[in-house]
mmCIF file of C-alpha atoms in Angstrom:
data_model
loop_
_atom_site.group_PDB
_atom_site.id
_atom_site.type_symbol
_atom_site.label_atom_id
_atom_site.label_comp_id
_atom_site.label_asym_id
_atom_site.label_seq_id
_atom_site.Cartn_x
_atom_site.Cartn_y
_atom_site.Cartn_z
ATOM 1 C CA UNK A 325 88.130 -38.701 182.011
ATOM 2 C CA UNK A 326 86.824 -42.573 180.762
ATOM 3 C CA UNK A 327 89.846 -44.963 180.693
ATOM 4 C CA UNK A 328 87.755 -47.729 179.311
ATOM 5 C CA UNK A 329 83.797 -48.493 178.777
ATOM 6 C CA UNK A 330 82.243 -46.064 176.071
ATOM 7 C CA UNK A 331 79.283 -45.772 175.290
ATOM 8 C CA UNK A 332 77.450 -47.944 177.942
ATOM 9 C CA UNK A 333 76.486 -46.163 180.193
ATOM 10 C CA UNK A 334 72.666 -45.840 178.775
ATOM 11 C CA UNK A 335 73.091 -49.562 178.154
ATOM 12 C CA UNK A 336 72.704 -50.934 180.934
ATOM 13 C CA UNK A 337 76.361 -51.234 181.097
ATOM 14 C CA UNK A 338 79.548 -50.762 182.955
ATOM 15 C CA UNK A 339 83.291 -47.682 182.675
ATOM 16 C CA UNK A 340 86.196 -46.745 184.088
ATOM 17 C CA UNK A 341 85.859 -43.081 184.334
ATOM 18 C CA UNK A 342 88.429 -41.229 186.346
ATOM 19 C CA UNK A 343 88.191 -37.413 186.739
ATOM 20 C CA UNK A 344 91.188 -34.876 185.780
ATOM 21 C CA UNK A 345 93.617 -31.919 187.253
ATOM 22 C CA UNK A 346 91.109 -29.597 184.688
ATOM 23 C CA UNK A 347 88.139 -28.135 184.671
ATOM 24 C CA UNK A 348 85.776 -25.340 184.653
ATOM 25 C CA UNK A 349 84.742 -23.046 186.979
ATOM 26 C CA UNK A 350 81.662 -20.958 188.068
ATOM 27 C CA UNK A 351 81.882 -18.071 190.212
ATOM 28 C CA UNK A 352 78.219 -16.566 191.747
ATOM 29 C CA UNK A 353 76.914 -13.624 192.779
ATOM 30 C CA UNK A 354 73.586 -12.527 194.330
ATOM 31 C CA UNK A 355 72.430 -9.039 192.865
ATOM 32 C CA UNK A 356 69.272 -7.742 192.819
ATOM 33 C CA UNK A 357 66.535 -8.233 191.027
ATOM 34 C CA UNK A 358 64.531 -10.543 188.967
ATOM 35 C CA UNK A 359 67.307 -11.588 186.205
ATOM 36 C CA UNK A 360 70.510 -13.534 186.158
ATOM 37 C CA UNK A 361 73.439 -12.899 184.000
ATOM 38 C CA UNK A 362 76.167 -15.079 182.895
ATOM 39 C CA UNK A 363 80.097 -14.474 181.393
ATOM 40 C CA UNK A 364 81.555 -17.006 179.146
ATOM 41 C CA UNK A 365 84.608 -15.418 179.807
ATOM 42 C CA UNK A 366 86.719 -18.316 177.640
ATOM 43 C CA UNK A 367 84.074 -17.228 175.321
ATOM 44 C CA UNK A 368 83.937 -13.152 175.347
ATOM 45 C CA UNK A 369 80.504 -14.198 175.076
ATOM 46 C CA UNK A 370 76.917 -13.646 177.257
ATOM 47 C CA UNK A 371 73.617 -13.780 178.161
ATOM 48 C CA UNK A 372 70.945 -13.111 180.279
ATOM 49 C CA UNK A 373 67.446 -13.698 181.359
ATOM 50 C CA UNK A 374 64.320 -13.709 183.997
ATOM 51 C CA UNK A 375 65.640 -16.943 186.741
ATOM 52 C CA UNK A 376 61.242 -17.358 187.305
ATOM 53 C CA UNK A 377 60.781 -18.522 183.107
ATOM 54 C CA UNK A 378 64.184 -18.673 180.855
ATOM 55 C CA UNK A 379 63.068 -19.319 177.528
ATOM 56 C CA UNK A 380 65.015 -21.981 175.707
ATOM 57 C CA UNK A 381 68.450 -21.315 173.138
ATOM 58 C CA UNK A 382 70.978 -23.626 171.651
ATOM 59 C CA UNK A 383 74.685 -23.430 172.711
ATOM 60 C CA UNK A 384 76.693 -23.353 176.153
ATOM 61 C CA UNK A 385 73.211 -20.910 176.908
ATOM 62 C CA UNK A 386 70.978 -23.836 177.627
ATOM 63 C CA UNK A 387 72.973 -24.921 180.129
ATOM 64 C CA UNK A 388 72.509 -21.876 182.024
ATOM 65 C CA UNK A 389 69.054 -21.453 181.296
ATOM 66 C CA UNK A 390 68.241 -24.962 181.869
ATOM 67 C CA UNK A 391 70.401 -26.142 185.302
ATOM 68 C CA UNK A 392 67.760 -21.588 186.418
ATOM 69 C CA UNK A 393 64.805 -24.110 185.163
ATOM 70 C CA UNK A 394 65.650 -26.790 187.130
ATOM 71 C CA UNK A 395 67.112 -25.076 189.927
ATOM 72 C CA UNK A 396 64.389 -22.008 190.073
ATOM 73 C CA UNK A 397 66.350 -20.002 191.942
ATOM 74 C CA UNK A 398 64.579 -16.570 194.076
ATOM 75 C CA UNK A 399 67.396 -14.486 193.705
ATOM 76 C CA UNK A 400 68.805 -12.214 190.857
ATOM 77 C CA UNK A 401 73.162 -13.862 190.316
ATOM 78 C CA UNK A 402 75.960 -12.499 188.010
ATOM 79 C CA UNK A 403 77.981 -16.191 186.872
ATOM 80 C CA UNK A 404 81.015 -15.891 185.428
ATOM 81 C CA UNK A 405 82.204 -18.858 183.619
ATOM 82 C CA UNK A 406 86.079 -20.367 182.797
ATOM 83 C CA UNK A 407 87.724 -23.007 182.314
ATOM 84 C CA UNK A 408 91.018 -24.567 181.371
ATOM 85 C CA UNK A 409 89.128 -27.701 179.502
ATOM 86 C CA UNK A 410 89.151 -28.244 175.979
ATOM 87 C CA UNK A 411 85.423 -27.927 174.517
ATOM 88 C CA UNK A 412 83.802 -30.193 172.509
ATOM 89 C CA UNK A 413 86.976 -32.923 172.469
ATOM 90 C CA UNK A 414 85.180 -35.968 174.410
ATOM 91 C CA UNK A 415 86.836 -34.482 178.040
ATOM 92 C CA UNK A 416 83.413 -33.948 179.539
ATOM 93 C CA UNK A 417 83.383 -30.597 179.071
ATOM 94 C CA UNK A 418 79.489 -30.704 179.253
ATOM 95 C CA UNK A 419 79.912 -32.122 182.557
ATOM 96 C CA UNK A 420 82.551 -29.739 183.838
ATOM 97 C CA UNK A 421 79.904 -27.202 183.361
ATOM 98 C CA UNK A 422 76.303 -28.198 183.741
ATOM 99 C CA UNK A 423 77.505 -29.108 187.658
ATOM 100 C CA UNK A 424 79.720 -25.952 188.317
ATOM 101 C CA UNK A 425 76.548 -24.306 186.906
ATOM 102 C CA UNK A 426 73.966 -26.544 189.729
ATOM 103 C CA UNK A 427 77.048 -26.648 192.793
ATOM 104 C CA UNK A 428 77.312 -22.219 192.136
ATOM 105 C CA UNK A 429 73.539 -22.525 192.585
ATOM 106 C CA UNK A 430 72.772 -24.100 195.108
ATOM 107 C CA UNK A 431 75.318 -23.151 196.668
ATOM 108 C CA UNK A 432 74.334 -19.413 196.339
ATOM 109 C CA UNK A 433 70.729 -19.852 198.142
ATOM 110 C CA UNK A 434 72.656 -22.346 200.872
ATOM 111 C CA UNK A 435 71.540 -25.301 199.626
ATOM 112 C CA UNK A 436 72.498 -28.853 199.231
ATOM 113 C CA UNK A 437 71.833 -31.991 197.223
ATOM 114 C CA UNK A 438 72.768 -35.406 196.915
ATOM 115 C CA UNK A 439 75.125 -36.119 194.560
ATOM 116 C CA UNK A 440 73.512 -39.042 192.501
ATOM 117 C CA UNK A 441 70.516 -36.438 192.321
ATOM 118 C CA UNK A 442 72.993 -33.744 191.429
ATOM 119 C CA UNK A 443 73.942 -35.825 188.701
ATOM 120 C CA UNK A 444 70.852 -37.555 187.514
ATOM 121 C CA UNK A 445 69.911 -33.561 187.512
ATOM 122 C CA UNK A 446 72.593 -32.595 185.337
ATOM 123 C CA UNK A 447 71.887 -34.853 183.117
ATOM 124 C CA UNK A 448 68.751 -34.181 182.063
ATOM 125 C CA UNK A 449 69.123 -30.334 181.699
ATOM 126 C CA UNK A 450 71.229 -32.044 179.269
ATOM 127 C CA UNK A 451 69.011 -34.184 177.276
ATOM 128 C CA UNK A 452 65.715 -31.745 177.990
ATOM 129 C CA UNK A 453 68.413 -27.665 177.781
ATOM 130 C CA UNK A 454 71.134 -28.368 174.884
ATOM 131 C CA UNK A 455 69.626 -31.901 173.334
ATOM 132 C CA UNK A 456 72.675 -34.366 173.473
ATOM 133 C CA UNK A 457 71.561 -38.259 175.051
ATOM 134 C CA UNK A 458 74.349 -38.374 177.099
ATOM 135 C CA UNK A 459 73.722 -41.072 179.912
ATOM 136 C CA UNK A 460 75.251 -40.553 183.573
ATOM 137 C CA UNK A 461 78.646 -41.200 182.683
ATOM 138 C CA UNK A 462 80.593 -37.768 182.763
ATOM 139 C CA UNK A 463 78.642 -36.569 186.001
ATOM 140 C CA UNK A 464 78.740 -39.527 188.206
ATOM 141 C CA UNK A 465 82.330 -39.239 187.264
ATOM 142 C CA UNK A 466 82.935 -35.518 188.360
ATOM 143 C CA UNK A 467 81.104 -35.648 190.794
ATOM 144 C CA UNK A 468 81.789 -39.141 192.667
ATOM 145 C CA UNK A 469 86.077 -39.797 191.527
ATOM 146 C CA UNK A 470 88.613 -39.320 194.352
ATOM 147 C CA UNK A 471 92.273 -38.082 193.608
ATOM 148 C CA UNK A 472 94.222 -41.373 193.085
ATOM 149 C CA UNK A 473 91.068 -43.748 192.092
ATOM 150 C CA UNK A 474 89.151 -44.706 189.414
ATOM 151 C CA UNK A 475 85.036 -45.342 189.414
ATOM 152 C CA UNK A 476 84.426 -48.667 188.013
ATOM 153 C CA UNK A 477 80.008 -47.665 187.639
ATOM 154 C CA UNK A 478 76.908 -50.274 187.344
ATOM 155 C CA UNK A 479 75.129 -47.850 184.970
ATOM 156 C CA UNK A 480 72.544 -51.149 185.825
ATOM 157 C CA UNK A 481 72.475 -50.218 189.195
ATOM 158 C CA UNK A 482 74.675 -47.869 190.086
ATOM 159 C CA UNK A 483 76.576 -49.113 192.589
ATOM 160 C CA UNK A 484 80.090 -47.004 192.214
ATOM 161 C CA UNK A 485 83.456 -49.157 193.172
ATOM 162 C CA UNK A 486 86.407 -47.464 194.134
ATOM 163 C CA UNK A 487 89.813 -49.176 191.876
ATOM 164 C CA UNK A 488 93.005 -47.457 192.773
ATOM 165 C CA UNK A 489 94.902 -45.574 190.119
ATOM 166 C CA UNK A 490 98.694 -45.278 190.472
ATOM 167 C CA UNK A 491 100.604 -44.500 187.147
ATOM 168 C CA UNK A 492 104.036 -44.818 188.954
ATOM 169 C CA UNK A 493 106.227 -44.226 185.559
ATOM 170 C CA UNK A 494 103.234 -44.348 183.301
ATOM 171 C CA UNK A 495 101.216 -41.805 181.319
ATOM 172 C CA UNK A 496 98.093 -41.364 180.347
ATOM 173 C CA UNK A 497 97.427 -38.456 177.532
ATOM 174 C CA UNK A 498 94.568 -37.645 175.158
ATOM 175 C CA UNK A 499 95.968 -35.188 172.152
ATOM 176 C CA UNK A 500 92.886 -33.587 170.047
ATOM 177 C CA UNK A 501 91.693 -34.726 166.236
ATOM 178 C CA UNK A 502 91.455 -31.254 165.323
ATOM 179 C CA UNK A 503 87.903 -32.111 164.090
ATOM 180 C CA UNK A 504 85.786 -30.714 167.509
ATOM 181 C CA UNK A 505 82.570 -33.246 168.188
ATOM 182 C CA UNK A 506 78.911 -32.091 169.738
ATOM 183 C CA UNK A 507 77.445 -34.448 170.550
ATOM 184 C CA UNK A 508 73.538 -32.987 170.006
ATOM 185 C CA UNK A 509 74.727 -32.813 165.922
ATOM 186 C CA UNK A 510 76.730 -35.898 166.234
ATOM 187 C CA UNK A 511 75.560 -39.671 165.540
ATOM 188 C CA UNK A 512 76.196 -39.949 169.097
ATOM 189 C CA UNK A 513 71.649 -39.695 169.550
ATOM 190 C CA UNK A 514 71.555 -41.598 166.743
ATOM 191 C CA UNK A 515 73.428 -44.008 168.361
ATOM 192 C CA UNK A 516 71.006 -44.339 171.525
ATOM 193 C CA UNK A 517 67.743 -44.733 169.043
ATOM 194 C CA UNK A 518 69.756 -48.016 167.613
ATOM 195 C CA UNK A 519 70.406 -49.890 170.669
ATOM 196 C CA UNK A 520 66.307 -48.889 171.832
ATOM 197 C CA UNK A 521 65.740 -50.666 169.381
ATOM 198 C CA UNK A 522 67.764 -53.739 169.618
ATOM 199 C CA UNK A 523 66.398 -54.230 173.063
ATOM 200 C CA UNK A 524 62.518 -53.848 171.595
ATOM 201 C CA UNK A 525 63.495 -56.610 168.864
ATOM 202 C CA UNK A 526 65.861 -58.563 171.810
ATOM 203 C CA UNK A 527 62.779 -58.382 174.519
ATOM 204 C CA UNK A 528 65.069 -56.886 177.016
ATOM 205 C CA UNK A 529 65.491 -53.951 178.956
ATOM 206 C CA UNK A 530 68.600 -52.804 178.328
ATOM 207 C CA UNK A 531 71.810 -54.166 175.925
ATOM 208 C CA UNK A 532 73.485 -55.219 179.504
ATOM 209 C CA UNK A 533 70.600 -58.491 179.760
ATOM 210 C CA UNK A 534 71.609 -58.695 175.765
ATOM 211 C CA UNK A 535 73.935 -62.058 174.911
ATOM 212 C CA UNK A 536 76.023 -63.610 171.755
ATOM 213 C CA UNK A 537 73.136 -64.566 170.360
ATOM 214 C CA UNK A 538 71.244 -62.736 170.986
ATOM 215 C CA UNK A 539 72.787 -60.237 168.419
ATOM 216 C CA UNK A 540 74.091 -62.748 165.446
ATOM 217 C CA UNK A 541 70.463 -62.556 164.840
ATOM 218 C CA UNK A 542 69.333 -59.392 165.209
ATOM 219 C CA UNK A 543 70.125 -56.804 161.591
ATOM 220 C CA UNK A 544 73.150 -55.311 160.796
ATOM 221 C CA UNK A 545 74.155 -52.948 162.228
ATOM 222 C CA UNK A 546 72.277 -53.647 165.782
ATOM 223 C CA UNK A 547 73.857 -56.759 165.819
ATOM 224 C CA UNK A 548 77.293 -55.130 165.750
ATOM 225 C CA UNK A 549 76.317 -52.181 168.451
ATOM 226 C CA UNK A 550 75.571 -55.095 170.660
ATOM 227 C CA UNK A 551 78.405 -56.703 169.879
ATOM 228 C CA UNK A 552 79.950 -53.522 171.009
ATOM 229 C CA UNK A 553 78.315 -53.187 174.309
ATOM 230 C CA UNK A 554 78.813 -56.810 175.387
ATOM 231 C CA UNK A 555 82.238 -56.926 175.095
ATOM 232 C CA UNK A 556 82.798 -52.835 176.106
ATOM 233 C CA UNK A 557 81.880 -54.213 179.400
ATOM 234 C CA UNK A 558 84.120 -57.249 179.758
ATOM 235 C CA UNK A 559 86.898 -55.488 179.091
ATOM 236 C CA UNK A 560 86.402 -52.673 181.546
ATOM 237 C CA UNK A 561 86.171 -55.770 184.300
ATOM 238 C CA UNK A 562 89.751 -57.174 182.522
ATOM 239 C CA UNK A 563 90.758 -53.180 183.111
ATOM 240 C CA UNK A 564 89.984 -53.343 187.032
ATOM 241 C CA UNK A 565 91.567 -56.725 187.306
ATOM 242 C CA UNK A 566 94.850 -55.005 185.503
ATOM 243 C CA UNK A 567 94.807 -52.406 188.064
ATOM 244 C CA UNK A 568 94.404 -54.043 191.297
ATOM 245 C CA UNK A 569 97.373 -56.480 190.307
ATOM 246 C CA UNK A 570 99.066 -53.738 189.146
ATOM 247 C CA UNK A 571 99.554 -54.403 185.708
ATOM 248 C CA UNK A 572 99.599 -51.542 183.407
ATOM 249 C CA UNK A 573 100.783 -52.956 180.296
ATOM 250 C CA UNK A 574 98.265 -54.939 180.513
ATOM 251 C CA UNK A 575 95.409 -51.941 180.062
ATOM 252 C CA UNK A 576 97.071 -51.650 176.827
ATOM 253 C CA UNK A 577 95.998 -54.242 174.225
ATOM 254 C CA UNK A 578 92.922 -53.909 176.465
ATOM 255 C CA UNK A 579 92.545 -49.418 174.929
ATOM 256 C CA UNK A 580 93.488 -51.199 170.880
ATOM 257 C CA UNK A 581 89.982 -53.866 171.350
ATOM 258 C CA UNK A 582 88.444 -50.915 172.719
ATOM 259 C CA UNK A 583 89.244 -48.928 169.778
ATOM 260 C CA UNK A 584 88.449 -51.624 167.640
ATOM 261 C CA UNK A 585 85.099 -52.726 168.175
ATOM 262 C CA UNK A 586 84.469 -48.382 168.483
ATOM 263 C CA UNK A 587 85.883 -48.483 164.600
ATOM 264 C CA UNK A 588 83.918 -51.023 163.463
ATOM 265 C CA UNK A 589 81.447 -52.163 165.310
ATOM 266 C CA UNK A 590 80.238 -48.649 166.728
ATOM 267 C CA UNK A 591 81.127 -46.558 163.721
ATOM 268 C CA UNK A 592 82.108 -43.599 165.714
ATOM 269 C CA UNK A 593 85.341 -43.446 164.610
ATOM 270 C CA UNK A 594 86.914 -40.717 161.396
ATOM 271 C CA UNK A 595 89.959 -40.197 159.493
ATOM 272 C CA UNK A 596 90.710 -37.559 162.092
ATOM 273 C CA UNK A 597 90.517 -40.199 164.756
ATOM 274 C CA UNK A 598 92.352 -42.701 162.766
ATOM 275 C CA UNK A 599 95.636 -40.236 161.838
ATOM 276 C CA UNK A 600 95.598 -39.615 165.615
ATOM 277 C CA UNK A 601 95.438 -43.120 166.841
ATOM 278 C CA UNK A 602 98.373 -43.880 164.363
ATOM 279 C CA UNK A 603 100.120 -40.528 166.250
ATOM 280 C CA UNK A 604 100.107 -42.212 169.505
ATOM 281 C CA UNK A 605 100.959 -45.251 168.548
ATOM 282 C CA UNK A 606 103.445 -43.942 166.866
ATOM 283 C CA UNK A 607 105.483 -42.673 169.466
ATOM 284 C CA UNK A 608 105.453 -45.283 171.735
ATOM 285 C CA UNK A 609 101.685 -45.471 173.264
ATOM 286 C CA UNK A 610 100.976 -49.361 174.289
ATOM 287 C CA UNK A 611 97.239 -48.725 173.559
ATOM 288 C CA UNK A 612 95.087 -45.811 172.371
ATOM 289 C CA UNK A 613 91.175 -44.962 171.742
ATOM 290 C CA UNK A 614 88.639 -42.726 170.532
ATOM 291 C CA UNK A 615 87.185 -40.900 173.207
ATOM 292 C CA UNK A 616 83.966 -39.999 174.426
ATOM 293 C CA UNK A 617 81.143 -40.259 172.183
ATOM 294 C CA UNK A 618 82.999 -40.145 169.117
ATOM 295 C CA UNK A 619 83.320 -38.960 165.621
ATOM 296 C CA UNK A 620 86.083 -36.526 166.530
ATOM 297 C CA UNK A 621 87.098 -35.481 169.260
ATOM 298 C CA UNK A 622 90.563 -36.741 171.666
ATOM 299 C CA UNK A 623 92.088 -40.369 171.317
ATOM 300 C CA UNK A 624 93.904 -41.414 174.483
ATOM 301 C CA UNK A 625 96.685 -43.250 174.575
ATOM 302 C CA UNK A 626 98.949 -44.879 177.717
ATOM 303 C CA UNK A 627 102.425 -44.576 177.477
ATOM 304 C CA UNK A 628 105.093 -47.300 179.407
ATOM 305 C CA UNK A 629 107.944 -45.233 181.043
ATOM 306 C CA UNK A 630 110.207 -43.223 178.419
ATOM 307 C CA UNK A 631 108.145 -43.309 175.870
ATOM 308 C CA UNK A 632 107.187 -39.272 175.419
ATOM 309 C CA UNK A 633 102.932 -37.694 174.275
ATOM 310 C CA UNK A 634 103.278 -36.519 170.516
ATOM 311 C CA UNK A 635 103.606 -32.539 171.315
ATOM 312 C CA UNK A 636 100.270 -30.723 171.660
ATOM 313 C CA UNK A 637 99.318 -33.284 173.509
ATOM 314 C CA UNK A 638 96.953 -32.961 177.371
ATOM 315 C CA UNK A 639 98.540 -34.916 180.277
ATOM 316 C CA UNK A 640 95.932 -36.350 182.034
ATOM 317 C CA UNK A 641 96.944 -36.067 186.220
ATOM 318 C CA UNK A 642 94.032 -37.301 187.470
ATOM 319 C CA UNK A 643 92.673 -35.667 190.532
ATOM 320 C CA UNK A 644 89.609 -35.103 193.302
ATOM 321 C CA UNK A 645 85.598 -33.774 192.200
ATOM 322 C CA UNK A 646 83.865 -31.222 191.546
ATOM 323 C CA UNK A 647 83.831 -29.004 194.952
ATOM 324 C CA UNK A 648 81.737 -25.998 196.480
ATOM 325 C CA UNK A 649 84.493 -23.491 197.456
#
């Protein structure tokens, strides 16, 4: 779950995610033969393919096939997937699935991989096999988070800094807008292309190097996209400072400002998302914003002591990283 810092990862910026105690579990068992069989218990669907040369497909099956193609297991396998994480809600369900599949296949072969390399592998599978041009935010958060901490990620250097996340009597909760967001078929990839074009026009490697003066010279909507990234990076460091001094109340205005920017400058909100933000605020949230890539999905709200999230909300319980058991 990303506290703040949205659409900054692929722009060399900053983000502040943390892991939650929900996720995806993949059980793996070696079996005779030259194929991999996969059962997605939550969906009631299955797949089977030769582990040596899986053919590209769409949907959830692309994750398993892409991971097998990248890791090249030399053994037949039976994989079982199940979980309690809502799909398409901006809660990193894709990263949870890809990292769980990777850890299961690595464990089956008694292999290990450095976790930064593993994050890159999972991102590559999502980019090249699933069709989502996401960055490394979700994968790094899933693999490196610790209980009771948020993770400040600098995507220019991949420096990871641990930040205390002591909620006390405060509550972080998400509420689904009711609109499923699929990155591969949304405007997410279009936003990435716009940012790449802005970099070309500004003559910079990433928008981390951009300035407000440079943004003002760009045609619309590119200038607004750049301003969002610049200002969102600043909000991440403001949130880090607030958490370091235990000032949770200061996070509320930062979440609101992030949402306003995602709505107006980055244009990734929807009417359903706006209604959900209003619902969170009406229930007492001191701040609320759209999560993940936008275009639907969940809204994150921060509630002070005594305020109850709306019915149907998922209360965020910070947890540990993905692990092999």
